[in-house]
CSV table of C-alpha atoms in Angstrom, one decimal:
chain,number,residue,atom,x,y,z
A,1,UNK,CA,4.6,-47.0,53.4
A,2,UNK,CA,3.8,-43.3,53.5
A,3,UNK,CA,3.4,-43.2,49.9
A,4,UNK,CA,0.7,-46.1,49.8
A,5,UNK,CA,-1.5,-44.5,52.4
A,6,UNK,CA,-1.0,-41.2,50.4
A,7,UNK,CA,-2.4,-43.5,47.3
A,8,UNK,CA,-5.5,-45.5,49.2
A,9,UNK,CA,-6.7,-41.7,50.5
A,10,UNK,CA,-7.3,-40.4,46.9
A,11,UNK,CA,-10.4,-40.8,45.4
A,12,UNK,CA,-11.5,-40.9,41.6
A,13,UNK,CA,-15.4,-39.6,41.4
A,14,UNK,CA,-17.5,-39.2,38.2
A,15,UNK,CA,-19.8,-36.2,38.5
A,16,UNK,CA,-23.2,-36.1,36.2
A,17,UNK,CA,-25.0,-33.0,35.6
A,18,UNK,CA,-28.0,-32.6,33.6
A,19,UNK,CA,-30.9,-29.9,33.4
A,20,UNK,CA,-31.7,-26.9,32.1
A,21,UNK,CA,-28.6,-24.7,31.1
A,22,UNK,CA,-27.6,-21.4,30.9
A,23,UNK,CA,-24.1,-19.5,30.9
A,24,UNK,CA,-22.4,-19.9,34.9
A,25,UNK,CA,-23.3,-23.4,35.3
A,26,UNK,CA,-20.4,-24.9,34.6
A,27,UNK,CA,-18.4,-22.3,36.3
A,28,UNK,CA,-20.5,-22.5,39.7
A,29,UNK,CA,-19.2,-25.9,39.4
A,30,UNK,CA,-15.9,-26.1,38.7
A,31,UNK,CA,-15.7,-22.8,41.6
A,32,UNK,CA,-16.6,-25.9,44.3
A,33,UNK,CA,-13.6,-28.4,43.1
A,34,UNK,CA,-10.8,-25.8,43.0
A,35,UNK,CA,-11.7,-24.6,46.4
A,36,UNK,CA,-10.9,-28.1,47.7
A,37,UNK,CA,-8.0,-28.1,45.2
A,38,UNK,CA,-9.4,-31.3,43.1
A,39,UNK,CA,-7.6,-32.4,39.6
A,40,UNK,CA,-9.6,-32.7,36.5
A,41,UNK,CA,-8.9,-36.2,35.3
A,42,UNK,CA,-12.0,-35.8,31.7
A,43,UNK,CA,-14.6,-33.9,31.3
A,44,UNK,CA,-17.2,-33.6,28.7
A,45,UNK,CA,-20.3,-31.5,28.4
A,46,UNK,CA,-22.7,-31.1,25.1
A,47,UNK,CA,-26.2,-29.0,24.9
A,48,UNK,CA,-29.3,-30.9,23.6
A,49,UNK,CA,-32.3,-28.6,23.1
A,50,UNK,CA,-31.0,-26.1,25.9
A,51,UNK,CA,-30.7,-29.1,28.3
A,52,UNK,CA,-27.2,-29.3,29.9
A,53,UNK,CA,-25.3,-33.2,29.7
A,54,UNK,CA,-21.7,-32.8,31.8
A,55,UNK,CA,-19.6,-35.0,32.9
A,56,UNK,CA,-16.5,-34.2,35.5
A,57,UNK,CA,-14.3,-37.0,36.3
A,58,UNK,CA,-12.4,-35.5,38.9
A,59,UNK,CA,-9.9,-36.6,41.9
A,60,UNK,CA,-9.6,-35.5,45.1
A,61,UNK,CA,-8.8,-36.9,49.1
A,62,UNK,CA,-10.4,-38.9,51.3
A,63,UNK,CA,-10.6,-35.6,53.3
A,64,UNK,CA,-11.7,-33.6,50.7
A,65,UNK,CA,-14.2,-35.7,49.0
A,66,UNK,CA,-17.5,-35.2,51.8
A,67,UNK,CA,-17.5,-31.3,51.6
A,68,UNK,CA,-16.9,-31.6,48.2
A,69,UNK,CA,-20.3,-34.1,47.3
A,70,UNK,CA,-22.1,-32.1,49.8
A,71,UNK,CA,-21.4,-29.1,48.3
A,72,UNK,CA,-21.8,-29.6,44.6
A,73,UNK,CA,-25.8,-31.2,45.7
A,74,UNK,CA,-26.2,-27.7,47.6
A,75,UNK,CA,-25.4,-25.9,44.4
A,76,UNK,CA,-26.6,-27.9,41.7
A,77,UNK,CA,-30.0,-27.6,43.8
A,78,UNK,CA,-29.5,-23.2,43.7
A,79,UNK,CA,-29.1,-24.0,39.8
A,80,UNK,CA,-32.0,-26.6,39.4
A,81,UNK,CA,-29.8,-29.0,37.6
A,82,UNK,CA,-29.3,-32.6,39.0
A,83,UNK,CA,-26.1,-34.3,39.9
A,84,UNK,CA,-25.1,-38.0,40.1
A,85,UNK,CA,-21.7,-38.9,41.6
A,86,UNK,CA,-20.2,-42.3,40.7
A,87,UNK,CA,-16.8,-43.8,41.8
A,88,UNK,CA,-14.3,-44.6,40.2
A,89,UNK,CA,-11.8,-47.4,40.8
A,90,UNK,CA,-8.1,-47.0,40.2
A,91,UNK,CA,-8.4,-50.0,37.7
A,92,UNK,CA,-11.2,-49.0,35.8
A,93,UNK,CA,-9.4,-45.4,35.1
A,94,UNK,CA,-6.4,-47.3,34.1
A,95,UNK,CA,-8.3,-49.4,32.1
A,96,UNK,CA,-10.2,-46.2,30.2
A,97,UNK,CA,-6.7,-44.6,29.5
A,98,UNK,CA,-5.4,-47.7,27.9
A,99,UNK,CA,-8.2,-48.0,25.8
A,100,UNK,CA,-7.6,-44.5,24.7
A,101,UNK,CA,-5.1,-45.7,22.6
A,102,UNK,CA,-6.8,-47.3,20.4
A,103,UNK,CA,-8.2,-46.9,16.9
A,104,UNK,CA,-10.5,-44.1,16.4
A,105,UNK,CA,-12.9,-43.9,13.3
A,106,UNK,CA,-14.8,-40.6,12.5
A,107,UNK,CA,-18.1,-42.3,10.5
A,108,UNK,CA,-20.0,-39.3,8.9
A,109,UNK,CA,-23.7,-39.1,8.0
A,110,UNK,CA,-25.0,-36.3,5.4
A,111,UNK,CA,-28.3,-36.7,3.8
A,112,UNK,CA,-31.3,-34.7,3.3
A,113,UNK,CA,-33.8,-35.6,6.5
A,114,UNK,CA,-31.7,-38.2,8.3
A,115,UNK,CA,-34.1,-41.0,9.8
A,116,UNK,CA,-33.8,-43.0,13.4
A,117,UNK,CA,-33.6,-46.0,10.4
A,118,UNK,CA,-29.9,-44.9,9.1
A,119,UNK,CA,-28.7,-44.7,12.6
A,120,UNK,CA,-30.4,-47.8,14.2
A,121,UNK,CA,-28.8,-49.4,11.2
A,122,UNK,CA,-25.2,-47.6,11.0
A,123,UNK,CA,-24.8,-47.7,15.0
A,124,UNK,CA,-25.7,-51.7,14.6
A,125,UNK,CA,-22.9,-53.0,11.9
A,126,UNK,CA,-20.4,-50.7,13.9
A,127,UNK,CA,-21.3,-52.6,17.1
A,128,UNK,CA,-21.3,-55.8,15.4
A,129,UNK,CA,-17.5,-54.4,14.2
A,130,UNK,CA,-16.2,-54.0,18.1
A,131,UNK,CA,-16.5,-50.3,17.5
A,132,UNK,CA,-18.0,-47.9,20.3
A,133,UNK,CA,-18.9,-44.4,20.0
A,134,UNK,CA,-17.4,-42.0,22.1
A,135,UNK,CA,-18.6,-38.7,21.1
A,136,UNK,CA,-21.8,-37.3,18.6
A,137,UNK,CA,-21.7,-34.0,16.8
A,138,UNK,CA,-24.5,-32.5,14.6
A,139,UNK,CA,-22.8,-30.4,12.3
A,140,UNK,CA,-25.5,-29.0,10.1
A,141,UNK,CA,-27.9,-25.9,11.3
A,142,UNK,CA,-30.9,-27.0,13.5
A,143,UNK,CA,-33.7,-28.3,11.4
A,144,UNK,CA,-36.9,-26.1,11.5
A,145,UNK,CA,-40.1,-27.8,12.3
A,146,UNK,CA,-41.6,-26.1,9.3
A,147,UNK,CA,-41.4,-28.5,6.3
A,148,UNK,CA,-41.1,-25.8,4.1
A,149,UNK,CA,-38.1,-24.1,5.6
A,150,UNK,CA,-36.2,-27.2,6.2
A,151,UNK,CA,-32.5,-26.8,5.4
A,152,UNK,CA,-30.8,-29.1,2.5
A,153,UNK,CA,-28.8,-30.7,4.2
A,154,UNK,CA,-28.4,-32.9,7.6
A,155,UNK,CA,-25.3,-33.9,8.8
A,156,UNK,CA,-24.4,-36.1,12.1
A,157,UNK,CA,-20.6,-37.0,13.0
A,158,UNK,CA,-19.8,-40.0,15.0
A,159,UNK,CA,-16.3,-40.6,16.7
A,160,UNK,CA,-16.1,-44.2,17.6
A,161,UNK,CA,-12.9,-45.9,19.8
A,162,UNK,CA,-12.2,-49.4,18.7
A,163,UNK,CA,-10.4,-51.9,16.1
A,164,UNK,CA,-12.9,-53.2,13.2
A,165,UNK,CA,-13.1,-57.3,13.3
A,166,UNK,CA,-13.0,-56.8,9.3
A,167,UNK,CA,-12.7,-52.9,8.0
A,168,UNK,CA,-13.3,-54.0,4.5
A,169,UNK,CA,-16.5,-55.7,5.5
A,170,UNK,CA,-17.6,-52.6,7.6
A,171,UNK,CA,-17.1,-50.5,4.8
A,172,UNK,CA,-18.6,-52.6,2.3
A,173,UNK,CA,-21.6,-53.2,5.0
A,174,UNK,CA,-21.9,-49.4,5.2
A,175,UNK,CA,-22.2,-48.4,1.6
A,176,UNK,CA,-24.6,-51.2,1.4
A,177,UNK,CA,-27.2,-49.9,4.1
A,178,UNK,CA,-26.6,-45.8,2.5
A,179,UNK,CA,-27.6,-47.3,-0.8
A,180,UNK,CA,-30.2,-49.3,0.8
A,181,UNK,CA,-31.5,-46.2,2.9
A,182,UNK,CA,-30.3,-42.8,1.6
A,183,UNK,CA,-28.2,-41.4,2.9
A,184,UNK,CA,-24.1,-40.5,1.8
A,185,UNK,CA,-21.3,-41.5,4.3
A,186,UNK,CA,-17.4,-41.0,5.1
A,187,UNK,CA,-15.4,-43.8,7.2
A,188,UNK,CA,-12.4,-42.3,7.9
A,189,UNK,CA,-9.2,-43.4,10.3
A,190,UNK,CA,-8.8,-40.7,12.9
A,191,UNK,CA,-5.4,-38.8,12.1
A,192,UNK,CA,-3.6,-35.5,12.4
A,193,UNK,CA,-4.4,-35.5,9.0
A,194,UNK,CA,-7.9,-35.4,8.6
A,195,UNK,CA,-7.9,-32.4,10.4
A,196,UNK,CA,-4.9,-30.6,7.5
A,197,UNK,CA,-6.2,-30.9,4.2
A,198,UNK,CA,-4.5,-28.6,1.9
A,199,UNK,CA,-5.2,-29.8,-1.6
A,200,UNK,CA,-8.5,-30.9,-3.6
A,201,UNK,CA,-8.8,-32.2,-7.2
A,202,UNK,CA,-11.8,-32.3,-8.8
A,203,UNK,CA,-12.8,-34.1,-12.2
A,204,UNK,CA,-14.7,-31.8,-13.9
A,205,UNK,CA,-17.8,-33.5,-16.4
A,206,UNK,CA,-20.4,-34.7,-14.1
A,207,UNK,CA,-18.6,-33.7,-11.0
A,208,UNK,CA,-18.2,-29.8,-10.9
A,209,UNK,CA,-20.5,-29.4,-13.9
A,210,UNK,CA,-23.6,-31.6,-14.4
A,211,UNK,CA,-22.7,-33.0,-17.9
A,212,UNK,CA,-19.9,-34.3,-19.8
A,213,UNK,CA,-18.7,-31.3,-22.3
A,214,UNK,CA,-18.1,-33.5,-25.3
A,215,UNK,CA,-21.3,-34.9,-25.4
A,216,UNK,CA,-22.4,-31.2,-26.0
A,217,UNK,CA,-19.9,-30.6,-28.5
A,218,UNK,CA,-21.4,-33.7,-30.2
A,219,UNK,CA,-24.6,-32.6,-30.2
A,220,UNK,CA,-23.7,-29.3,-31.8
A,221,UNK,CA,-21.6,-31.3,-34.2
A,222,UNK,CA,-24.8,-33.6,-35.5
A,223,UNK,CA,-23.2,-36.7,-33.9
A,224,UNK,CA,-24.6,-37.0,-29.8
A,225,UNK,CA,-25.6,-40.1,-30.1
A,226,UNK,CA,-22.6,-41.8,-31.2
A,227,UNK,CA,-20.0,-39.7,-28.9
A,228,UNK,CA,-22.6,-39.9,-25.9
A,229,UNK,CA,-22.8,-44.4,-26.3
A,230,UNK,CA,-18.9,-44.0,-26.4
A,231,UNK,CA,-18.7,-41.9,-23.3
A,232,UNK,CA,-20.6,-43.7,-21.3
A,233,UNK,CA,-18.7,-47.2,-21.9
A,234,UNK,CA,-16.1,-45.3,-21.2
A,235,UNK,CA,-17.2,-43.8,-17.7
A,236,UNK,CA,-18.5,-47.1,-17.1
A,237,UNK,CA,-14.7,-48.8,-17.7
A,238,UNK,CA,-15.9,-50.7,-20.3
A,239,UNK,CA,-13.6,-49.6,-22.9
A,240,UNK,CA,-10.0,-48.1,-22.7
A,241,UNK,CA,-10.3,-44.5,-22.1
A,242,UNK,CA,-7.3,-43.3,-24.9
A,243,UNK,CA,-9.3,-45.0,-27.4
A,244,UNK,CA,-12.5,-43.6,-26.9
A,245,UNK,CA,-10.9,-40.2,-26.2
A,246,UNK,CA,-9.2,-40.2,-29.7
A,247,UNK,CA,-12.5,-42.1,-31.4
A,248,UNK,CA,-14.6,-39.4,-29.6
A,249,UNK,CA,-12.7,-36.2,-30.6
A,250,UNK,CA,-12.3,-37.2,-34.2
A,251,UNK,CA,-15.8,-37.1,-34.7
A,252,UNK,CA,-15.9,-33.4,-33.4
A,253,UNK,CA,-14.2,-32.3,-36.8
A,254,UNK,CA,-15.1,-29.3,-38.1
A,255,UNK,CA,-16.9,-28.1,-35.6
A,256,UNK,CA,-16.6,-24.3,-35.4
A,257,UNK,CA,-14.3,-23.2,-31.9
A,258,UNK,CA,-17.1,-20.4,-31.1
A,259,UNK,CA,-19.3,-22.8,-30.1
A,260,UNK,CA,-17.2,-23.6,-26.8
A,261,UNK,CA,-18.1,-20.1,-25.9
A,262,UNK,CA,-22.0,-20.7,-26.4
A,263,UNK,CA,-22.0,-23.9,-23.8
A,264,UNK,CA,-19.3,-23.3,-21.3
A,265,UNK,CA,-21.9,-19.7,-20.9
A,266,UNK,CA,-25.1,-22.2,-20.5
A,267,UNK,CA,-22.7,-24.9,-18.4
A,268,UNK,CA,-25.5,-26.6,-15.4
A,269,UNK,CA,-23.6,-26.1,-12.1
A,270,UNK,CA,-24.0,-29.0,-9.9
A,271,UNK,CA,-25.9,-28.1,-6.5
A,272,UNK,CA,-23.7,-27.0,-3.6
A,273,UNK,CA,-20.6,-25.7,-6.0
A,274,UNK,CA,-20.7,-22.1,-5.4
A,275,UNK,CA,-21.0,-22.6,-1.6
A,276,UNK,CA,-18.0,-25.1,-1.7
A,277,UNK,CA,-15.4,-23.4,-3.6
A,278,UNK,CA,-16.1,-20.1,-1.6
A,279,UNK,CA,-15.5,-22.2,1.9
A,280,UNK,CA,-12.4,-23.7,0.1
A,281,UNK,CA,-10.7,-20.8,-0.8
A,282,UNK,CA,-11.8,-19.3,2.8
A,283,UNK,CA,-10.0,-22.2,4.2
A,284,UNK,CA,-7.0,-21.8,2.1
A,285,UNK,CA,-7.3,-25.0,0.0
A,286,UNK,CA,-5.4,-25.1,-3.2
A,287,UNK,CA,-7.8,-26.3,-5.1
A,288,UNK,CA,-7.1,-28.4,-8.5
A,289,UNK,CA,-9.3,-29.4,-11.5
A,290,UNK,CA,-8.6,-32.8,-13.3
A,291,UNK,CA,-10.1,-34.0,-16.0
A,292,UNK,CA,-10.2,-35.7,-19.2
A,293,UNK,CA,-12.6,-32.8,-20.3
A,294,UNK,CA,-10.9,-30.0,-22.3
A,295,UNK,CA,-9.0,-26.6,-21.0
A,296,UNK,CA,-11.2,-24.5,-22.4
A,297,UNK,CA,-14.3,-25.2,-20.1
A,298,UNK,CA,-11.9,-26.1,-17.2
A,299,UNK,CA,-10.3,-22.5,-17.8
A,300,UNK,CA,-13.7,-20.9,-18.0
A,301,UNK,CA,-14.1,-22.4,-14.2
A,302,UNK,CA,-10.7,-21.5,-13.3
A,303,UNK,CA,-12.1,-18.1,-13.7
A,304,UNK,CA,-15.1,-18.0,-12.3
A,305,UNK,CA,-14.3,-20.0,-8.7
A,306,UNK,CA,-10.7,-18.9,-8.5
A,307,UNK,CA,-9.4,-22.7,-9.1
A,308,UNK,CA,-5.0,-22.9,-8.5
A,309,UNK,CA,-4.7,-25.3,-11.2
A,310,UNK,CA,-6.1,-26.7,-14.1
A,311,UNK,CA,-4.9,-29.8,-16.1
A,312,UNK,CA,-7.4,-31.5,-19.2
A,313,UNK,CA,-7.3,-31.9,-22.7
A,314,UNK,CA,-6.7,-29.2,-25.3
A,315,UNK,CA,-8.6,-29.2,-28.6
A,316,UNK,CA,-6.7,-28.9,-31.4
A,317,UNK,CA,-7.9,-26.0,-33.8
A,318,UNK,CA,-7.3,-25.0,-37.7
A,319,UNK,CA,-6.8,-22.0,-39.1
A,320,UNK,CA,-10.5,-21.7,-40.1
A,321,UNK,CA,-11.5,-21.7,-36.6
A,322,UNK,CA,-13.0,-25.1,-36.7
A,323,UNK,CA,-11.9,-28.1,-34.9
A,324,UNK,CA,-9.4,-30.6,-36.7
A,325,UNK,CA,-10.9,-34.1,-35.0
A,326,UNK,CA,-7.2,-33.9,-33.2
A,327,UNK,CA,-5.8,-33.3,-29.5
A,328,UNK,CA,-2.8,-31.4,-28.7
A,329,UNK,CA,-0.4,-32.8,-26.0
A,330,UNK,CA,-0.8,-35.5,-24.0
A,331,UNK,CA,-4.5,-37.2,-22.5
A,332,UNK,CA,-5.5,-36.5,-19.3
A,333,UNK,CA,-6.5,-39.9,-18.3
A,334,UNK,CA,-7.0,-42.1,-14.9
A,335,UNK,CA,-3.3,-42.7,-14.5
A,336,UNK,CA,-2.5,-39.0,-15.7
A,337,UNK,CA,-4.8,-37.9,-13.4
A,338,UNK,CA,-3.2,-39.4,-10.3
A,339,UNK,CA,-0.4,-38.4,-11.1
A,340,UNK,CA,-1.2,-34.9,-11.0
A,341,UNK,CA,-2.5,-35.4,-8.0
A,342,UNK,CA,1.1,-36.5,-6.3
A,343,UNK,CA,3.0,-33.7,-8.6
A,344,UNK,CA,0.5,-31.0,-7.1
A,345,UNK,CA,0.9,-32.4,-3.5
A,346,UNK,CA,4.7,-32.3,-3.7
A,347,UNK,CA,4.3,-28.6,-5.1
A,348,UNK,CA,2.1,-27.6,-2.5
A,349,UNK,CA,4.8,-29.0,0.1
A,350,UNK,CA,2.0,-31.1,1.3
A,351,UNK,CA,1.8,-34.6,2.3
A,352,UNK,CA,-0.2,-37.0,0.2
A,353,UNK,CA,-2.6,-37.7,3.2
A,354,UNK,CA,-3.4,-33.9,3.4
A,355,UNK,CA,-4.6,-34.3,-0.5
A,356,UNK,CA,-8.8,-34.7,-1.3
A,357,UNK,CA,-10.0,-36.2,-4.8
A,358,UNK,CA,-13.4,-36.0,-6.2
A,359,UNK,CA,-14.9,-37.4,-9.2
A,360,UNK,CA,-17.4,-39.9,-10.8
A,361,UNK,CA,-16.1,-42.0,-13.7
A,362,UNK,CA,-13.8,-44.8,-14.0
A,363,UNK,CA,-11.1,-42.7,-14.8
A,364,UNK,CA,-11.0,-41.0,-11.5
A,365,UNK,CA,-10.6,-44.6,-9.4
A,366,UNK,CA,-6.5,-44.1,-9.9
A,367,UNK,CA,-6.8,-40.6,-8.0
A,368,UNK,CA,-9.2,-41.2,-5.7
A,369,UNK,CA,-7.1,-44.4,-4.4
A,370,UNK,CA,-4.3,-42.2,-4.3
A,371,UNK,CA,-5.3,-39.4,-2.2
A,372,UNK,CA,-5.9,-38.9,1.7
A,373,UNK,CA,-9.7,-38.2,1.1
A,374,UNK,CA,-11.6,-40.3,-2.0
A,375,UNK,CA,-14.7,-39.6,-2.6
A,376,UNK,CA,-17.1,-40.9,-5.2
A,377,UNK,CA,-19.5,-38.5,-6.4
A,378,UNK,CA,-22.7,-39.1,-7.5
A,379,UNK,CA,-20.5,-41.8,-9.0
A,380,UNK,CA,-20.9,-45.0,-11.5
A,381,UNK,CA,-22.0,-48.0,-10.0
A,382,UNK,CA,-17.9,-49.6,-10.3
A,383,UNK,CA,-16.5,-46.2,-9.1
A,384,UNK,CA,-18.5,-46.6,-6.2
A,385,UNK,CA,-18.5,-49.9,-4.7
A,386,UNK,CA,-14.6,-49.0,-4.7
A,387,UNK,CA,-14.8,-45.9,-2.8
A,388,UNK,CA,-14.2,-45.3,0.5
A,389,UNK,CA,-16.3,-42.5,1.1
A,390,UNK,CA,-19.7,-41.9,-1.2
A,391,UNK,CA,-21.9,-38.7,-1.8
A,392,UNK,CA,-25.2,-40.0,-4.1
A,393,UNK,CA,-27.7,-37.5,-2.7
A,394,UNK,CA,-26.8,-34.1,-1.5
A,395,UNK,CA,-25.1,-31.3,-3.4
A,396,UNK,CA,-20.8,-30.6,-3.6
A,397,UNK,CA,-20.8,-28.7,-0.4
A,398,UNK,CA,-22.0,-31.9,1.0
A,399,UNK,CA,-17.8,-32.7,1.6
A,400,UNK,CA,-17.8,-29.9,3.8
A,401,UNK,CA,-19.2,-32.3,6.0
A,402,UNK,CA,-16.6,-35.0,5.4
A,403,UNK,CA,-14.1,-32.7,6.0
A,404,UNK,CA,-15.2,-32.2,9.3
A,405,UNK,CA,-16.4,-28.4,9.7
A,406,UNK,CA,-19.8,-27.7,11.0
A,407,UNK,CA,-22.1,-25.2,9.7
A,408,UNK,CA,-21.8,-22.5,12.1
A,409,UNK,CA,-18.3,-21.4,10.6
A,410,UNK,CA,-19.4,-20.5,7.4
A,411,UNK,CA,-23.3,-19.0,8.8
A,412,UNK,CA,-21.5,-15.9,10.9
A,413,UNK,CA,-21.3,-14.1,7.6
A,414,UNK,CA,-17.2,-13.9,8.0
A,415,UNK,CA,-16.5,-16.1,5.3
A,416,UNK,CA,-18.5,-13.9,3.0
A,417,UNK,CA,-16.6,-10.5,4.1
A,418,UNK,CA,-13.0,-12.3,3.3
A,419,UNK,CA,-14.0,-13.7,0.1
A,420,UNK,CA,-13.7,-11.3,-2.7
């Protein structure tokens, strides 16, 4: 009996701050609710444009509560911020904390200017899927007013609480309205492993670099058009990728080695590379190149971004220094590629959930099923409607984003003084 009178003299109370902030608030605060000895049940505080949003879900006695109220109004009236208490029944907190067990999704937004349109839109078929969002974080720099000085790159992250009626639907609803609007996007299931990503492969043509290497080596060798239509049925999963590999490479022959030199020195970058291997390497991701593109231009990268490992397709070359239309070894393919992926993890001492592929082609569907992170980039139409997660219209460093780290770690200039 004792007990229960103990239990009806507690009470749960919801405290909501908001106003103008500065550094002390929160501690002026939290100074009031240990003098009366209260217990922190949640809290929650974010900063929107200097203006304070906290939450304190605190409980304390019947006793205790009166002082307590009157004194938090006294004080939030010294710092010119407002307060709002609510109560909070013993059911309804038991009924939050159950529903903390459920399924969390982490749904990422990157694009270049993201519009109230992509939200209205994404918060609408996650709503429709039983999915509520429990917490918003812009990850990306503050966006200047100025047009002209406007950063890159906008990124929001939403954590939502919930069970999808249909995930496959919500998926394929999602990469239907970022087509339709804009704008790339991640769904990922919230894990201890999204937040331990060790390894990342990357194919290399069209992915790292912005063309496919042997479509070069055709042109030098008089014979782009016919290697280039064969490539791109290829990429497109039209034809088998062995044959085309072997068809391709034939018609190099006799096509003098130095030339390799000449393009991998004039090789296009794509946008956002040099950013993302530098916050890779700062990170302490082993980072892996895959592709059915040859060693020498996957070695040349190797060397200039400090890549761990590097697995394509090696040329073969006669003693006149001129290619013989022949490969050496065996083909890098879809399937060889995924595999690579696993062998990689395992050496690495990393689970395959910790593991992020990237890539663009047909060929790269095998490995990006396979690993913890898939993403399509700036990928084929087929590569993409199988994706889980799609980049079409920002840069590489744009999976930064999808990994989940915010700007401000990379803009304090640390990364740059640890990165030789």
């Amino acid at each position: 009996m004792e007990k229960e009178n103990r239990n009806r003299k507690k009470k749960l109370i919801l405290a909501t701050i908001q106003g103008a902030d500065r550094p002390g608030v929160t501690a002026s605060l939290m100074q009031i609710l240990a003098e009366r000895d209260a217990f922190i049940l949640d809290i929650g505080q974010s900063d929107i444009h200097s203006n304070l949003n906290l939450g304190i879900l605190f409980e304390t006695t019947e006793e205790a509560s009166g002082p307590i109220l009157k004194d938090l109004l006294f004080r939030s009236y010294e710092l010119n911020v407002s307060v709002r208490f609510t109560p909070i029944t013993a059911e309804d907190y038991t009924d939050w904390v159950n529903a903390q067990g459920k399924n969390r999704y982490i749904i990422t937004v990157v694009a270049r200017k993201i519009t109230a349109a992509m939200l209205a839109a994404l918060t609408d078929k996650t709503a429709i899927q039983g999915l509520n969002i429990d917490n918003i974080r812009r990850l990306t720099g503050r966006i200047p007013l100025d047009k002209e000085e406007r950063i890159p790159m906008a990124s929001i992250e939403f954590s939502m609480r919930g069970t999808p009626k249909d995930l496959d639907q919500l998926k394929a609803d999602m990469m239907a309205v970022s087509s339709e609007l804009g704008f790339d996007i991640s769904i990922q299931r919230e894990s201890m492993f999204r937040r331990m990503r060790r390894v990342i492969c990357f194919d290399m043509d069209s992915t790292l670099i912005q063309t496919e290497v042997i479509d070069e080596l055709a042109v030098r060798a008089g014979v782009g058009d016919k290697v280039k239509e064969i490539t791109e049925r290829a990429m497109r999963g039209e034809i088998d990728f062995h044959e085309s590999f072997i068809e391709r490479v034939a018609l190099l022959k006799g096509l003098d080695v130095s030339v390799m030199e000449e393009i991998a020195e004039s090789l296009p970058m794509t946008e956002g590379i040099e950013r993302l291997m530098r916050a890779l390497k700062f990170m302490g991701y082993k980072i892996a190149i895959l592709s059915g593109g040859f060693m020498y231009f996957g070695n040349y990268l190797q060397k200039k971004f400090g890549v761990d490992y590097v697995y394509a397709n090696q040329l073969e070359v006669g003693p006149d220094g001129k290619l013989t239309g022949k490969h050496i070894g065996e083909i890098v393919d879809g399937k060889r590629k995924a595999e690579l992926l696993k062998l990689i993890a395992q050496v690495e001492k990393v689970h395959l959930q910790q593991t992020v592929a990237v890539g663009d082609g047909a060929n790269d569907l095998l490995m990006l099923r396979e690993a913890g992170l898939g993403i399509a980039f700036h990928a084929k139409p087929k590569v993409k409607a199988d994706a889980r997660q799609s980049i079409s219209y920002v840069g590489l460093d744009g999976i930064l984003y999808f990994l989940g780290y915010k700007d401000s770690i990379f803009d304090d200039g640390l990364m740059e003084t640890q990165i030789v």
